């Protein structure tokens, strides 16, 4: 044998070995390794986003490459925008300068504002404190962005910056070159100029806080608590000081803002040698001692790599509750969405259970036997993101419900859209009814449902006559006219809310919320309430115009608004959409809606037109259930067609891969459910409508012994239509599954094909349940 042939044989064997190792490594890839945290950090490029969006912010995913744990108190992100201003996220992919790592409370994918934050920035050479001036150029090629770790090379300073994080604490590592003075700048990001810092050089600490202010109702007023932080450095200071605006005060120990929008902070120096500096940071909403205790209890002597491994384990356990088989791209799309769905609601209680009182901050409360959460983007997330929590995280969902109960007890009314640990009237509806009923009917029991019901009932039946507290966000908006007319007439503008008209949308959403409370009333044995609420659940009928078959504005005398264009992109009586889009928001009674719009034939034709004529807008939440409504029309193959088309056209793994604001996880919640092959069209009922799986196999792992598998034989981009189905070995024609069928464990096997089977799931008995028949 020649040396050449011998080399070829060896190298060929080595290539085969490498190929086998590659395949094994791919097979062993963990869920967190598929997550791309920068999806949604650039404007959407989809056709529907451009067609339907009005404000520039509607085109943005408004996400960030967040490092932390699921539902963590404080997440950490690279900061490219130095602001706690409304609708400005901390990070945008198009930005070119890194201003520091921000300990953020940004509501993921929103158009609200950050609060109680701090930023930590390493420098070499000249000490520069202002965020825009100190910023360094960076390149995406040097970014490593995962849920557990982020690193980047700061080109201007030749510093490698890294961060990893637990729920309430973080660890930062900065690696400097030799030759220039090395610094770290710390800034509480108080837009109002009320931040505070103090340096303790003798113990290698910087502490401080950033007071939180309300948003929407009471905007600018104190929320009654602050974002507190304690930083511990592993390297002795060679110099230190504080700063305000551009004035640097060497050897200064403290700086407090006077509320005049001044920027301030602290800095420390470490000399000129090559070195790595570790910064441990504890955060809290209660006190500096709370932040210090959170840091001590969470990190307890852990190394940087140990913290990272701990967070990786947490994420893999959370993401691993759904296991999928399919393409690498689809896995990235799926697990990235599942990650984003788990960034809110936000943990507010310290490791010892303390948290600031709801709607005021004082006195401090103690969460006994549960974790206390806030930042519920309720108008968005009740649809899919919160039901996904119920399905996968039953214990945490119960804690989230108990947190809502405690808010009601402490504030006197059940909050409708609780963010910043306070009341708001940010959006319309009263969807706390939905999330609490959904949790309860799906067997979540670790919360005080009786007390919860008392306050839910108060929201639904009692008009808040105290003007001051009503303006502050307590009580349903426009409830007086809703109870009087059974709809909200056009004369009733709601000046004490962020959205001030939108009467038809309010009516439709209240009718659904009343249905959810009806479900809970029946479950709890409140028969009289249930009878009233069931009737109110049909109030949608009062704003569906029978002459057009679309939702339409209506005056108190019963007359309809003129002129009327159901396809107008915006109408004053509709929330963020068109009348045609909102017509379909009757999730509690699709059977009744079919009659209201003119019968089965007109219902199906109107649904067809939504998609065929481009009226559907996936980038905003009121549309999200629409593609699944074909199952109620006996045409489930059209649901399969349009769901797959939406997945392929409205989502991607690029920075512009979301077709609208992420909105607290709802855009991603829709995608997770839809790629798995089902969707909760009517939260508050224990049912999921079937769509079409994107994977050949999806496994829900509820425990080691209890799993539910959806297997799609021969599925592909073209073979997306269900030909037949078997549930636990028996023929299955229904177009929905119950929560019990899924959580009990079992297997749904779908035979897929390239052409629709128009018979499967088309019988009236196969259609999902509705309030009326």
XYZ file of C-alpha atoms in Angstrom:
773
model
C 0.000 0.000 0.000
C 1.390 3.417 -0.954
C 1.820 6.152 1.632
C -0.820 8.168 -0.290
C -3.406 5.401 -0.117
C -2.553 4.772 3.534
C -3.053 8.504 4.270
C -6.358 8.540 2.366
C -7.575 5.544 4.360
C -6.608 7.161 7.663
C -7.953 10.595 6.731
C -11.136 9.063 5.370
C -11.621 7.205 8.623
C -10.904 10.401 10.563
C -13.443 12.302 8.429
C -16.014 9.608 9.091
C -15.197 9.814 12.818
C -15.616 13.600 12.740
C -18.916 13.196 10.910
C -20.136 10.724 13.532
C -19.049 13.040 16.350
C -20.891 15.911 14.626
C -24.093 13.898 14.384
C -23.832 12.737 17.999
C -23.184 16.302 19.163
C -26.184 17.466 17.183
C -28.344 14.724 18.718
C -27.146 15.698 22.192
C -27.635 19.424 21.726
C -29.544 20.841 24.686
C -32.611 23.076 24.310
C -30.883 26.234 25.561
C -28.253 25.850 22.836
C -30.906 26.466 20.188
C -31.999 29.833 21.593
C -31.174 32.967 19.581
C -31.816 35.833 21.991
C -31.502 38.610 19.397
C -34.622 37.696 17.406
C -36.917 40.740 17.436
C -34.186 43.299 18.106
C -34.544 44.746 14.581
C -37.627 46.068 12.730
C -39.870 43.500 11.063
C -39.528 43.092 7.336
C -42.690 41.078 6.685
C -45.297 42.279 4.215
C -48.172 42.224 6.700
C -46.168 44.201 9.283
C -45.511 46.922 6.758
C -49.115 46.883 5.532
C -50.880 47.126 8.891
C -48.469 48.980 11.207
C -48.950 52.695 11.720
C -46.504 53.747 14.431
C -42.863 52.893 13.819
C -42.779 51.119 17.173
C -45.360 48.606 15.879
C -42.782 47.308 13.412
C -40.298 46.489 16.127
C -40.124 43.291 18.123
C -38.794 45.400 21.039
C -36.973 42.405 22.487
C -33.497 42.277 23.995
C -30.786 39.605 24.350
C -31.725 38.991 27.976
C -29.479 36.954 30.276
C -31.121 35.580 33.407
C -33.471 32.868 34.598
C -37.087 32.189 33.557
C -39.302 34.915 35.050
C -36.260 36.396 36.820
C -36.356 39.572 38.904
C -33.590 41.328 36.966
C -32.348 40.437 33.509
C -29.037 41.609 32.064
C -28.610 42.953 28.567
C -26.081 44.883 26.536
C -27.210 48.519 26.518
C -27.096 50.515 23.294
C -29.655 53.166 24.346
C -29.205 55.077 27.618
C -32.771 55.742 28.652
C -35.762 54.690 30.704
C -37.984 56.407 28.138
C -41.252 54.961 26.829
C -40.977 52.748 23.753
C -37.157 52.685 23.749
C -35.749 49.217 24.416
C -32.274 48.873 25.963
C -30.766 47.224 22.864
C -31.246 47.505 19.102
C -29.383 45.303 16.657
C -28.710 48.208 14.296
C -26.839 50.160 16.976
C -23.050 50.095 16.836
C -21.981 51.235 20.312
C -22.049 49.382 23.632
C -22.723 51.584 26.683
C -22.525 48.903 29.385
C -24.437 45.969 30.835
C -27.857 46.999 32.101
C -29.624 45.290 34.961
C -33.018 45.724 33.369
C -36.711 45.426 34.175
C -37.788 46.094 30.604
C -41.116 44.418 29.833
C -39.923 42.202 27.020
C -41.159 43.220 23.595
C -43.208 46.168 24.805
C -43.756 49.840 24.157
C -43.623 50.877 27.803
C -40.411 51.885 29.588
C -37.640 50.461 31.700
C -37.479 51.197 35.426
C -35.278 50.803 38.507
C -32.231 49.934 36.397
C -28.457 50.326 36.651
C -25.705 50.117 34.039
C -22.144 48.855 34.534
C -19.478 49.815 31.962
C -15.756 48.895 31.805
C -13.253 51.397 30.365
C -9.519 51.653 29.702
C -7.514 54.849 29.356
C -9.377 58.098 29.906
C -12.200 58.070 32.463
C -15.388 59.036 30.586
C -18.700 58.789 32.430
C -21.541 59.962 30.112
C -23.182 56.948 28.459
C -22.989 58.127 24.859
C -19.409 59.391 25.217
C -18.005 56.367 27.051
C -19.612 53.910 24.628
C -17.402 51.563 22.645
C -17.816 50.264 19.144
C -18.653 46.571 18.962
C -19.313 44.036 16.230
C -21.984 41.366 16.145
C -19.308 38.938 14.958
C -17.784 39.042 18.460
C -21.090 38.716 20.331
C -22.022 35.493 22.113
C -25.688 35.889 23.058
C -27.461 33.115 24.987
C -30.082 33.064 27.770
C -27.340 32.211 30.280
C -24.354 34.205 29.051
C -23.485 37.198 26.893
C -20.020 38.360 25.882
C -18.635 40.900 23.459
C -15.308 42.488 22.580
C -15.284 46.255 23.123
C -13.208 47.393 20.158
C -12.317 50.872 21.462
C -10.957 49.549 24.764
C -9.827 46.017 23.834
C -11.888 44.705 26.764
C -13.764 41.408 26.734
C -17.056 41.952 28.604
C -19.086 38.994 29.937
C -22.218 38.544 32.042
C -24.142 35.622 33.505
C -27.067 35.812 35.888
C -29.364 34.091 38.361
C -32.889 35.229 39.291
C -31.943 38.170 41.527
C -28.182 38.462 41.113
C -25.590 38.591 38.364
C -21.886 38.155 37.822
C -19.893 40.257 35.368
C -16.346 39.596 34.196
C -14.191 42.154 32.420
C -10.817 41.188 30.942
C -8.446 44.105 30.336
C -5.200 44.429 28.408
C -2.137 45.932 30.081
C -0.872 49.485 29.646
C -3.824 51.752 30.368
C -5.747 52.581 33.529
C -8.703 50.214 33.945
C -12.060 51.504 35.207
C -15.630 50.421 35.845
C -18.405 53.029 35.781
C -21.710 52.406 37.585
C -24.824 54.432 36.746
C -28.367 54.261 38.190
C -30.461 55.144 35.129
C -32.909 57.582 36.712
C -34.439 59.699 33.945
C -35.833 61.943 36.691
C -32.411 62.445 38.284
C -33.272 60.738 41.580
C -30.623 58.030 41.608
C -28.241 57.400 44.491
C -24.792 55.757 44.752
C -22.317 55.188 47.564
C -18.779 53.763 47.385
C -17.289 51.625 50.166
C -13.612 51.238 49.128
C -12.676 49.485 52.370
C -14.970 46.552 51.530
C -14.844 46.725 47.734
C -18.510 47.699 47.270
C -20.728 50.147 45.456
C -24.370 50.326 46.500
C -27.265 52.413 45.267
C -30.823 52.641 44.104
C -32.975 54.024 41.316
C -36.501 55.150 42.382
C -39.372 53.765 40.319
C -42.119 55.985 38.903
C -45.547 55.007 37.680
C -46.552 54.667 34.053
C -49.930 55.379 32.390
C -52.309 56.432 35.206
C -50.313 58.553 37.654
C -47.457 58.776 35.167
C -44.395 60.302 36.785
C -45.637 59.791 40.336
C -43.576 57.711 42.737
C -44.402 53.995 42.666
C -43.296 53.775 46.298
C -40.243 51.561 45.788
C -36.870 51.510 44.056
C -34.546 49.211 42.192
C -31.765 48.544 44.736
C -28.326 47.165 43.913
C -25.177 46.032 45.701
C -21.955 45.489 43.695
C -19.004 43.547 45.111
C -15.618 43.652 43.323
C -13.000 40.895 43.641
C -10.115 43.297 42.860
C -8.910 46.102 45.204
C -9.536 49.660 44.042
C -6.541 51.809 43.154
C -8.850 54.800 42.868
C -12.518 55.591 43.170
C -15.005 58.458 43.084
C -18.420 59.674 42.049
C -19.653 61.825 39.195
C -22.538 64.025 38.154
C -23.135 65.116 34.564
C -19.565 65.633 33.243
C -18.075 66.524 36.636
C -15.874 63.820 38.160
C -15.217 63.938 41.908
C -12.191 61.751 42.816
C -12.356 60.169 46.282
C -16.050 61.095 46.484
C -18.123 58.545 48.369
C -21.780 59.430 47.723
C -23.947 61.152 45.174
C -27.721 61.685 45.294
C -29.882 63.174 42.568
C -32.044 66.203 43.232
C -34.773 65.280 40.784
C -33.550 67.660 38.085
C -32.880 64.956 35.492
C -29.157 64.990 36.247
C -27.078 61.903 35.428
C -24.825 60.587 38.165
C -22.925 57.538 39.278
C -19.727 56.121 40.731
C -16.489 54.725 39.354
C -13.579 52.592 40.517
C -10.106 52.002 39.046
C -7.797 48.977 39.143
C -4.430 50.127 37.783
C -2.774 49.379 34.468
C -1.902 45.674 34.509
C -3.526 42.964 32.431
C -6.278 41.505 34.580
C -9.794 40.136 34.864
C -12.165 41.796 37.304
C -15.243 39.989 38.646
C -18.261 42.015 39.752
C -21.033 40.308 41.734
C -24.330 42.202 41.809
C -27.393 41.649 43.957
C -30.683 43.352 43.110
C -33.938 43.852 44.999
C -37.117 45.928 45.073
C -37.166 46.108 48.885
C -33.867 47.505 50.197
C -30.081 47.459 49.991
C -30.071 44.725 52.602
C -32.511 42.774 50.457
C -30.152 43.092 47.482
C -27.160 42.049 49.617
C -29.036 39.053 50.991
C -30.225 37.997 47.523
C -26.618 38.071 46.326
C -25.336 36.125 49.314
C -28.022 33.429 49.180
C -28.018 32.954 45.393
C -24.292 32.980 44.657
C -22.855 31.642 47.952
C -19.239 31.459 46.775
C -20.026 30.274 43.236
C -17.549 31.006 40.447
C -18.517 32.731 37.210
C -18.667 29.401 35.404
C -20.678 27.807 38.233
C -23.302 30.561 38.021
C -23.491 30.057 34.279
C -23.877 26.280 34.666
C -26.619 26.746 37.246
C -28.575 29.038 34.934
C -28.057 26.658 32.006
C -29.492 23.842 34.106
C -32.524 25.991 35.001
C -33.173 26.911 31.366
C -32.713 23.363 30.092
C -35.223 22.099 32.651
C -37.731 24.802 31.662
C -37.273 24.490 27.899
C -36.949 20.703 28.085
C -40.565 20.353 29.150
C -41.217 20.368 25.415
C -38.998 18.209 23.230
C -39.225 18.363 19.461
C -37.847 16.495 16.435
C -37.341 18.438 13.254
C -34.933 20.681 11.397
C -32.244 22.656 13.198
C -33.767 25.924 11.984
C -37.210 25.000 13.284
C -35.714 24.027 16.639
C -34.013 27.423 16.835
C -37.281 29.152 15.971
C -39.205 27.094 18.516
C -36.876 27.205 21.510
C -36.131 30.889 20.976
C -39.866 31.537 21.180
C -40.252 29.347 24.257
C -37.416 31.336 25.877
C -39.075 34.674 25.126
C -42.389 33.459 26.527
C -40.644 32.956 29.894
C -39.263 36.461 30.509
C -42.422 37.718 32.224
C -44.290 37.991 34.558
C -41.386 39.144 36.730
C -40.342 37.772 40.123
C -40.628 40.573 42.712
C -40.041 38.865 46.065
C -36.609 38.448 47.637
C -35.136 35.107 48.676
C -36.668 35.671 52.126
C -40.117 36.350 50.601
C -40.203 40.100 51.176
C -41.654 42.368 48.498
C -43.013 45.937 48.321
C -46.758 46.326 48.879
C -48.802 46.554 45.727
C -49.847 50.096 44.752
C -47.757 51.996 47.240
C -44.664 50.053 48.205
C -45.089 50.187 51.986
C -45.185 48.356 54.229
C -43.042 45.473 53.032
C -45.042 42.269 52.617
C -43.974 38.645 53.045
C -44.835 35.996 50.482
C -45.559 32.914 52.549
C -45.276 29.686 50.597
C -45.233 31.299 47.154
C -43.165 33.615 44.961
C -44.634 37.049 44.295
C -44.751 38.216 40.662
C -45.650 41.374 38.773
C -45.364 42.885 35.264
C -48.347 41.103 33.696
C -48.851 42.345 30.151
C -52.361 41.010 30.573
C -54.110 42.265 27.434
C -51.518 40.438 25.357
C -50.520 37.364 27.309
C -53.895 35.987 28.439
C -54.277 34.609 24.917
C -51.381 32.127 24.688
C -48.390 33.017 26.857
C -50.185 32.662 30.208
C -52.005 29.460 29.100
C -48.597 28.099 28.074
C -47.398 28.744 31.636
C -50.432 26.871 32.953
C -49.694 23.898 30.729
C -45.959 23.706 31.441
C -45.483 25.434 34.812
C -48.461 24.610 37.009
C -46.776 25.543 40.323
C -45.443 28.867 39.028
C -48.841 29.630 37.482
C -50.454 29.156 40.880
C -47.905 31.541 42.398
C -48.757 34.065 39.701
C -52.454 33.743 40.512
C -51.779 34.089 44.250
C -49.754 37.214 43.477
C -52.821 38.692 41.774
C -54.953 37.821 44.784
C -52.488 39.583 47.091
C -52.483 42.661 44.861
C -56.266 42.815 45.146
C -56.148 42.437 48.915
C -53.519 45.147 49.287
C -55.046 47.593 46.803
C -58.769 46.927 47.253
C -59.516 46.071 43.606
C -58.322 43.302 41.333
C -55.743 44.891 38.994
C -56.471 44.714 35.280
C -53.019 45.379 33.801
C -50.593 45.307 36.769
C -47.135 46.545 35.901
C -44.533 48.442 37.927
C -46.240 46.770 40.948
C -49.113 49.220 40.557
C -52.542 49.713 38.997
C -52.820 50.975 35.445
C -55.618 51.409 32.938
C -53.151 50.819 30.151
C -55.198 48.569 27.892
C -58.837 47.581 27.575
C -60.694 44.523 28.885
C -60.481 42.864 32.297
C -58.467 39.785 31.428
C -57.430 38.840 34.922
C -60.808 37.033 34.714
C -59.389 34.958 31.891
C -56.051 33.997 33.422
C -57.557 33.046 36.785
C -60.397 31.016 35.272
C -57.968 29.362 32.863
C -55.647 28.320 35.670
C -58.492 26.987 37.803
C -60.273 24.946 35.121
C -56.904 23.425 34.221
C -56.453 22.144 37.772
C -54.098 24.786 39.151
C -55.107 24.875 42.809
C -52.214 26.423 44.745
C -53.855 29.837 45.127
C -56.709 31.350 47.141
C -59.412 31.166 44.483
C -62.248 32.124 46.857
C -60.629 35.452 47.728
C -59.677 35.874 44.099
C -63.294 35.354 43.058
C -64.487 37.994 45.530
C -62.334 40.646 43.908
C -63.001 39.461 40.350
C -66.698 39.774 41.096
C -66.152 43.280 42.435
C -64.521 44.260 39.133
C -67.407 42.822 37.143
C -70.361 44.070 39.221
C -69.269 47.160 41.166
C -68.810 50.598 39.642
C -65.934 52.439 41.303
C -67.537 55.723 42.368
C -64.369 57.067 43.992
C -63.052 59.353 41.280
C -59.491 59.504 42.552
C -58.965 55.758 42.786
C -60.840 55.205 39.507
C -58.472 57.579 37.757
C -55.597 55.669 39.337
C -56.722 52.488 37.564
C -59.035 50.735 40.020
C -62.202 49.215 38.563
C -63.450 48.482 35.055
C -63.508 51.373 32.639
C -66.970 52.323 31.294
C -68.721 49.762 33.484
C -71.721 52.040 34.148
C -72.736 52.237 30.504
C -71.813 48.601 29.849
C -74.235 47.482 32.568
C -76.930 49.907 31.401
C -76.881 49.193 27.654
C -75.159 45.783 27.575
C -72.572 47.408 25.348
C -70.414 50.514 25.564
C -72.045 53.211 23.400
C -70.035 55.622 21.301
C -70.989 58.516 23.578
C -68.959 56.969 26.399
C -65.340 57.992 25.944
C -63.047 56.847 28.722
C -60.781 59.764 29.503
C -59.412 58.007 32.616
C -57.555 55.433 30.543
C -54.645 55.234 28.121
C -57.000 54.056 25.368
C -59.821 56.578 25.584
C -62.554 55.340 23.220
C -62.541 51.900 21.546
C -66.072 51.162 22.734
C -66.749 48.165 20.497
C -63.510 46.454 21.438
C -64.292 47.057 25.112
C -67.717 45.473 24.691
C -66.358 42.389 22.960
C -63.621 41.915 25.531
C -65.905 42.454 28.525
C -68.336 39.872 27.133
C -65.499 37.359 26.948
C -64.265 38.296 30.442
C -67.802 37.879 31.817
C -67.842 34.420 30.257
C -64.611 33.539 32.081
C -66.059 34.719 35.380
C -69.205 32.717 34.596
C -67.012 29.605 34.242
C -65.349 30.314 37.576
C -68.695 31.089 39.267
C -70.074 27.727 38.104
C -66.940 25.912 39.281
C -67.214 27.536 42.722
C -70.965 27.056 43.084
C -72.125 30.681 42.746
C -75.247 29.839 40.719
C -76.905 33.274 40.826
C -73.758 35.022 39.634
C -73.271 32.381 36.964
C -76.736 32.969 35.513
C -76.176 36.716 35.223
C -72.672 36.347 33.798
C -73.717 33.754 31.231
C -76.234 36.225 29.858
C -73.631 38.994 29.827
C -71.274 36.721 27.914
C -73.655 37.177 24.952
C -73.278 40.966 24.948
C -71.059 40.694 21.882
C -74.299 40.350 19.911
C -75.107 44.017 20.559
C -72.097 45.271 18.559
C -72.213 42.864 15.598
C -74.199 44.681 12.910
C -76.498 42.103 11.234
C -76.700 44.164 8.043
C -72.945 43.931 7.426
C -71.941 41.013 9.625
C -69.105 43.023 11.189
C -68.388 44.644 14.550
C -69.561 48.260 14.353
C -69.779 51.320 16.564
C -73.205 51.916 18.098
C -74.797 54.892 19.809
C -76.864 54.793 23.007
C -80.106 55.013 20.987
C -79.168 51.807 19.156
C -78.230 53.390 15.829
C -75.021 52.377 14.040
C -72.172 54.725 13.181
C -72.057 56.087 9.606
C -70.116 55.977 7.366
C -68.682 52.570 8.097
C -65.757 50.737 6.535
C -65.109 47.370 8.205
C -61.649 47.229 6.615
C -60.391 50.626 7.750
C -56.995 50.008 9.342
C -57.984 52.054 12.387
C -61.361 53.108 13.775
C -61.928 55.124 16.933
C -64.171 52.416 18.399
C -61.638 49.599 17.762
C -58.375 48.904 19.586
C -55.290 48.786 17.398
C -56.932 47.240 14.376
C -59.881 47.170 12.005
C -63.549 46.329 12.674
C -63.169 43.274 10.428
C -60.284 41.978 12.560
C -62.105 42.545 15.852
C -65.294 40.887 14.622
C -63.641 37.557 15.353
C -62.986 38.277 19.015
C -65.821 36.186 20.394
C -63.753 33.202 21.566
C -66.412 32.104 24.062
C -69.146 31.610 21.474
C -67.971 31.040 17.919
C -71.156 29.063 17.221
C -73.197 32.104 18.193
C -70.953 34.393 16.175
C -71.631 32.282 13.089
C -75.329 33.093 13.459
C -74.635 36.766 14.166
C -72.653 37.248 10.948
C -75.277 35.543 8.783
C -74.746 31.797 9.158
C -72.155 29.173 8.327
C -71.758 30.180 4.687
C -71.111 33.862 5.421
C -68.915 33.002 8.396
C -66.614 30.863 6.228
C -66.587 33.394 3.396
C -65.660 36.237 5.739
C -62.892 34.139 7.238
C -61.580 33.368 3.754
C -61.512 37.048 2.857
C -59.439 37.889 5.942
C -56.574 35.860 4.578
C -57.060 35.894 0.826
C -57.399 39.693 0.672
C -54.631 40.449 3.167
C -56.808 41.768 6.000
C -55.239 39.501 8.605
C -52.527 41.176 10.728
C -50.462 38.811 12.795
C -48.395 41.558 14.400
C -51.135 42.462 16.879
C -52.797 40.143 19.336
C -56.568 40.483 18.623
C -55.928 38.572 15.376
C -54.166 35.592 16.895
C -57.118 33.211 17.263
C -58.552 33.942 13.800
C -56.721 31.259 11.742
C -57.978 28.602 14.155
C -61.624 29.518 13.649
C -61.936 27.451 10.465
C -62.175 24.443 12.797
C -65.510 25.877 14.006
C -66.671 26.097 10.394
C -65.984 22.442 9.616
C -62.965 23.411 7.484
C -59.933 22.560 9.646
C -57.710 22.102 6.593
C -57.834 25.877 6.113
C -56.564 26.361 9.650
C -53.723 24.008 8.733
C -52.969 25.972 5.580
C -52.967 29.451 7.096
C -51.215 28.571 10.341
C -48.298 27.074 8.434
C -48.208 30.093 6.122
C -48.138 32.488 9.098
C -45.303 30.550 10.722
C -43.236 30.644 7.544
C -43.910 34.298 6.673
C -44.239 36.080 10.018
C -41.402 34.487 12.000
C -37.713 33.973 11.344
C -34.473 33.409 13.253
C -32.994 36.747 12.148
C -32.997 39.950 14.262
C -36.050 41.122 12.289
C -37.804 37.800 12.836
C -40.948 39.065 14.600
C -43.778 40.771 12.726
C -44.703 43.070 15.609
C -44.063 43.834 19.266
C -43.320 40.683 21.239
C -45.710 42.032 23.911
C -44.562 40.201 27.008
C -44.242 36.836 25.264
C -47.531 36.604 23.371
C -46.065 36.574 19.848
C -43.831 33.741 20.975
C -46.554 31.951 22.918
C -48.583 31.768 19.700
C -45.607 30.343 17.837
C -44.792 27.703 20.461
C -48.359 26.405 20.510
C -48.749 26.608 16.737
C -45.508 24.807 15.923
C -46.597 22.105 18.367
C -49.908 21.798 16.496
C -52.547 23.281 18.805
C -53.770 26.597 20.242
C -55.913 27.765 23.222
C -58.559 29.712 21.317
C -60.689 30.170 24.450
C -58.608 30.534 27.616
C -60.900 29.865 30.559
C -61.981 26.566 29.022
C -59.910 23.357 29.106
C -59.595 22.975 25.334
C -56.945 23.414 22.645
C -57.882 23.643 18.953
C -55.734 21.544 16.626
C -53.717 23.162 13.894
C -50.815 21.477 12.125
C -47.505 20.478 13.757
C -44.285 21.851 12.291
C -42.357 18.927 13.815
C -42.421 15.214 13.224
C -42.664 14.790 16.977
C -43.505 17.001 19.953
C -43.355 15.661 23.514
C -44.812 17.457 26.525
C -42.970 16.152 29.575
C -45.035 16.658 32.725
C -42.977 14.155 34.727
C -40.673 11.238 34.007
C -43.622 8.890 33.704
C -46.267 11.247 32.319
C -45.752 12.513 28.790
C -47.956 13.453 25.869
C -46.643 12.992 22.357
C -47.913 14.489 19.118
C -46.465 12.494 16.245
C -46.898 13.775 12.685
C -45.977 11.048 10.219
C -44.547 12.258 6.890
C -44.871 15.925 7.876
C -43.001 18.437 5.709
C -43.342 21.974 4.400
C -45.734 20.621 1.775
C -47.263 17.722 3.703
C -48.998 19.954 6.232
C -52.561 18.612 5.988
C -53.976 16.104 8.478
C -55.272 13.038 6.645
C -56.305 11.033 9.706
C -55.594 10.862 13.416
C -55.443 8.328 16.236
C -55.526 9.250 19.929
C -54.038 6.558 22.153
C -54.541 4.044 19.342
C -58.160 4.906 18.555
C -59.464 6.814 15.512
C -59.824 10.499 16.334
C -61.744 13.075 14.299
C -62.249 15.920 16.746
C -60.466 19.163 15.983
C -59.573 19.837 19.592
C -57.969 18.201 22.616
C -58.868 18.650 26.252
C -56.363 19.709 28.881
C -57.034 16.436 30.692
C -56.274 14.377 27.580
C -52.904 16.091 27.259
C -51.803 16.218 30.893
C -52.849 12.635 31.616
C -50.290 11.510 29.074
C -50.723 9.626 25.837
C -50.113 9.915 22.130
C -51.800 11.640 19.218
C -50.633 10.231 15.880
C -51.368 12.283 12.779
C -50.975 11.055 9.224
C -49.973 14.050 7.097
C -50.311 14.680 3.376
C -49.829 17.332 0.693
C -53.491 17.744 -0.170
C -56.326 18.622 2.216
C -58.570 15.894 3.522
C -61.801 17.882 3.577
C -63.678 15.146 5.407
C -61.448 14.848 8.477
C -62.784 16.952 11.355
C -65.601 18.439 9.281
C -68.631 17.046 11.133
C -70.493 19.309 13.596
C -69.637 16.850 16.370
C -65.930 17.355 15.634
C -66.028 21.115 16.164
C -64.682 22.706 19.370
C -67.213 23.631 22.084
C -68.982 27.018 22.194
C -71.175 28.725 24.770
C -74.225 28.265 22.525
C -74.978 25.817 19.746
